[in-house]
């Protein structure tokens, strides 16, 4: 990490008048790491941590990196949520409300916009028959008023739990939603557990499904199980509430909330801990979030509840569409926070509608400003950062791809698999998949015809690697030099061999495809395509050249994952095979269609021409999988690649991606069969856009975003 970054960090800290301990607490970055960063002891800094520090110091990441102050990011559809299990004393409402206010203020300083506390957090859940005492209920109301008075300046939503008696004399286990000191609504618990250690029906009433009002502190406020809260400043922030047991039953209120339009569900809970219950609880919240396409925030009581019979562990979880964004496991920190992406949920909802809107919902409106994001998405979204998860994903992917090819081989009854091997990453992966598919069928690798076809741009390194790997795998190797054939063809069409243009390049690619097709005819074989999904996204393929085959095994594999798969294969293969694959990975990606340098080196590096594949895979994932706008992808890329690419480079290559992605759709509209591997699928069956769609809207928005960012 450069001294200039350290200097700007420390200057921003000085301007903010904040200590290292406060910077650590407010950013969520450990004090030890903060000290190392601020002292310059770290060689590099994680982009996520830099973004968190920048947010607390109120400066832009680009300022820290480049020394130029840019405008603050606009609202990008992300909202910060915290689940907090504060210190508690059973039945001590003044103490409990003081703790709630204290934690709410700390959360607000961290940028949290929605903070939820456990079930019955004002009184404590384990009061038992004390709930029948008017003194406790009055203290709870006084505590609620204390919270309202002391959070009136906080532009954030608070969800707290307390017993509430309505004007009909019934007592409910309820959640109270607050904003800027005002009560937005009160939600009673629908499902009251009355088994084992739970006896809520003895104390609380079960509500009906009709919304009403309840009078609190001289005002009528919405009361009912079907309240939908909408931020009018950001109408994509819509939340609803359920309480503890409500999520444990088969017909959870959150199922209905989601159909009513809620994209966030808050759950105030008191869930005691037993052996392995935490795993079940986490899986349940993940599933509820995934199947309803919602953000689910679950906040449970901590160990300060009564331990007369059970112990609560303060298990807090925030999930987004089935993925855990944040979790504090039982008996750990009692605090979990995350920036949840309501924009992503909205995009997914557009693809998977939830049917008819349920009746009986009351919409409660409020105005809450939401600032810029610090969420750092994985810069390699197709490649898990966790080694164990990556290994599992690689094995799963190889099985999917090999079994897809196995079925096609069996169905067509071909005698050979014909593949062009170039010594590059794509053909190397395709060759390995061919070998795995034949192993599944119990057939020898000699049924693979590995054809290497050197021409004008082939270097000795790639040629040697292509032959070495094909031999190491025991395939049938054929070397066919196509230089004379391509030279003759170019002469036949009157093309000057000294003109190294697209005709010169594509003639080689199409000659190779013709050779492979003819060998397949001669050997009753199947031509295996080697092009990957990133190349398809960019249209980086010769139409009816390497673009064409009889089955495309790599067509759904992004380039960044191609490399991850090869690395996995290399380290799980015999040394002879692994050595070649590792050298292939170390070779620059190139189509090798232009003559090498005088030193025999590659003279045509793909990423110098179209841009870094890690950026393009990021753009592909964010635009196609997430459905984000160019504006949002640009700003998120600035965070994800904070120390690697400048905002100028991100703009340049993203503009290139958008133009090529639209203009090259005609190639994707007529690609060979190939199995779907992940959630991004550009095949003609999985991605439907017309070949003559215009990219101007996307490019104009990107250009406007870039211009505004640089002002």
mmCIF file of N, CA and C in Angstrom, residues 48 67 87 96 106 113 142-143 187 207 233 236 249 255-256 277 357 409 458 516 536 557 588 610 645 660 689:
data_model
loop_
_atom_site.group_PDB
_atom_site.id
_atom_site.type_symbol
_atom_site.label_atom_id
_atom_site.label_comp_id
_atom_site.label_asym_id
_atom_site.label_seq_id
_atom_site.Cartn_x
_atom_site.Cartn_y
_atom_site.Cartn_z
ATOM 1 N N UNK A 48 -12.746 -4.204 0.408
ATOM 2 C CA UNK A 48 -13.904 -4.114 1.291
ATOM 3 C C UNK A 48 -13.574 -3.290 2.528
ATOM 4 N N UNK A 67 -6.146 10.571 -4.826
ATOM 5 C CA UNK A 67 -5.943 11.927 -4.339
ATOM 6 C C UNK A 67 -6.881 12.933 -4.962
ATOM 7 N N UNK A 87 -27.537 -5.959 25.777
ATOM 8 C CA UNK A 87 -27.555 -6.381 27.175
ATOM 9 C C UNK A 87 -28.962 -6.186 27.729
ATOM 10 N N UNK A 96 -33.313 -1.769 29.981
ATOM 11 C CA UNK A 96 -33.374 -2.351 28.637
ATOM 12 C C UNK A 96 -33.527 -1.278 27.560
ATOM 13 N N UNK A 106 -25.292 3.869 18.232
ATOM 14 C CA UNK A 106 -24.047 3.325 17.695
ATOM 15 C C UNK A 106 -24.260 2.810 16.272
ATOM 16 N N UNK A 113 -29.538 1.787 8.574
ATOM 17 C CA UNK A 113 -30.823 2.430 8.303
ATOM 18 C C UNK A 113 -32.002 1.640 8.850
ATOM 19 N N UNK A 142 -43.559 3.340 29.113
ATOM 20 C CA UNK A 142 -42.649 4.434 29.434
ATOM 21 C C UNK A 142 -41.300 4.231 28.722
ATOM 22 N N UNK A 143 -40.887 2.979 28.670
ATOM 23 C CA UNK A 143 -39.639 2.668 27.970
ATOM 24 C C UNK A 143 -39.742 2.960 26.488
ATOM 25 N N UNK A 187 -47.219 -4.520 15.108
ATOM 26 C CA UNK A 187 -47.526 -5.828 14.503
ATOM 27 C C UNK A 187 -47.600 -6.879 15.599
ATOM 28 N N UNK A 207 -53.965 -12.668 17.098
ATOM 29 C CA UNK A 207 -54.711 -11.653 16.339
ATOM 30 C C UNK A 207 -55.482 -12.281 15.186
ATOM 31 N N UNK A 233 -39.048 7.863 -0.226
ATOM 32 C CA UNK A 233 -37.871 8.430 -0.884
ATOM 33 C C UNK A 233 -37.160 7.386 -1.729
ATOM 34 N N UNK A 236 -38.267 1.271 -3.520
ATOM 35 C CA UNK A 236 -37.889 -0.139 -3.595
ATOM 36 C C UNK A 236 -37.547 -0.700 -2.209
ATOM 37 N N UNK A 249 -43.436 -21.982 11.323
ATOM 38 C CA UNK A 249 -44.623 -22.721 10.893
ATOM 39 C C UNK A 249 -44.620 -22.837 9.372
ATOM 40 N N UNK A 255 -44.569 -15.453 3.903
ATOM 41 C CA UNK A 255 -44.966 -15.921 2.572
ATOM 42 C C UNK A 255 -45.953 -14.938 1.951
ATOM 43 N N UNK A 256 -46.914 -14.516 2.777
ATOM 44 C CA UNK A 256 -47.918 -13.563 2.311
ATOM 45 C C UNK A 256 -47.321 -12.177 2.149
ATOM 46 N N UNK A 277 -29.252 -26.692 17.014
ATOM 47 C CA UNK A 277 -30.410 -25.896 16.607
ATOM 48 C C UNK A 277 -29.994 -24.717 15.742
ATOM 49 N N UNK A 357 -51.976 -10.585 -5.676
ATOM 50 C CA UNK A 357 -51.689 -9.864 -4.448
ATOM 51 C C UNK A 357 -52.691 -10.266 -3.371
ATOM 52 N N UNK A 409 -22.515 -38.173 -26.471
ATOM 53 C CA UNK A 409 -21.722 -39.249 -27.093
ATOM 54 C C UNK A 409 -22.561 -40.508 -27.226
ATOM 55 N N UNK A 458 1.267 -19.144 -34.487
ATOM 56 C CA UNK A 458 1.536 -20.159 -33.468
ATOM 57 C C UNK A 458 2.952 -20.013 -32.918
ATOM 58 N N UNK A 516 -11.294 -29.756 -38.751
ATOM 59 C CA UNK A 516 -11.900 -30.542 -37.669
ATOM 60 C C UNK A 516 -13.187 -31.216 -38.136
ATOM 61 N N UNK A 536 -18.109 -15.631 -25.713
ATOM 62 C CA UNK A 536 -19.431 -15.468 -26.314
ATOM 63 C C UNK A 536 -20.031 -14.113 -25.951
ATOM 64 N N UNK A 557 -19.059 -21.651 -19.376
ATOM 65 C CA UNK A 557 -17.979 -21.474 -18.398
ATOM 66 C C UNK A 557 -17.310 -20.119 -18.624
ATOM 67 N N UNK A 588 -0.017 -16.128 -21.669
ATOM 68 C CA UNK A 588 -1.015 -15.092 -21.960
ATOM 69 C C UNK A 588 -2.108 -15.612 -22.884
ATOM 70 N N UNK A 610 -9.303 -6.417 -25.875
ATOM 71 C CA UNK A 610 -10.704 -6.296 -25.452
ATOM 72 C C UNK A 610 -10.846 -5.942 -23.979
ATOM 73 N N UNK A 645 -7.856 -1.192 -10.637
ATOM 74 C CA UNK A 645 -8.193 -0.442 -11.839
ATOM 75 C C UNK A 645 -8.714 0.938 -11.464
ATOM 76 N N UNK A 660 -19.778 -4.426 -27.382
ATOM 77 C CA UNK A 660 -19.580 -5.757 -27.959
ATOM 78 C C UNK A 660 -20.715 -6.706 -27.559
ATOM 79 N N UNK A 689 -32.447 -12.156 -26.446
ATOM 80 C CA UNK A 689 -32.531 -10.767 -26.900
ATOM 81 C C UNK A 689 -32.335 -10.767 -28.410
#
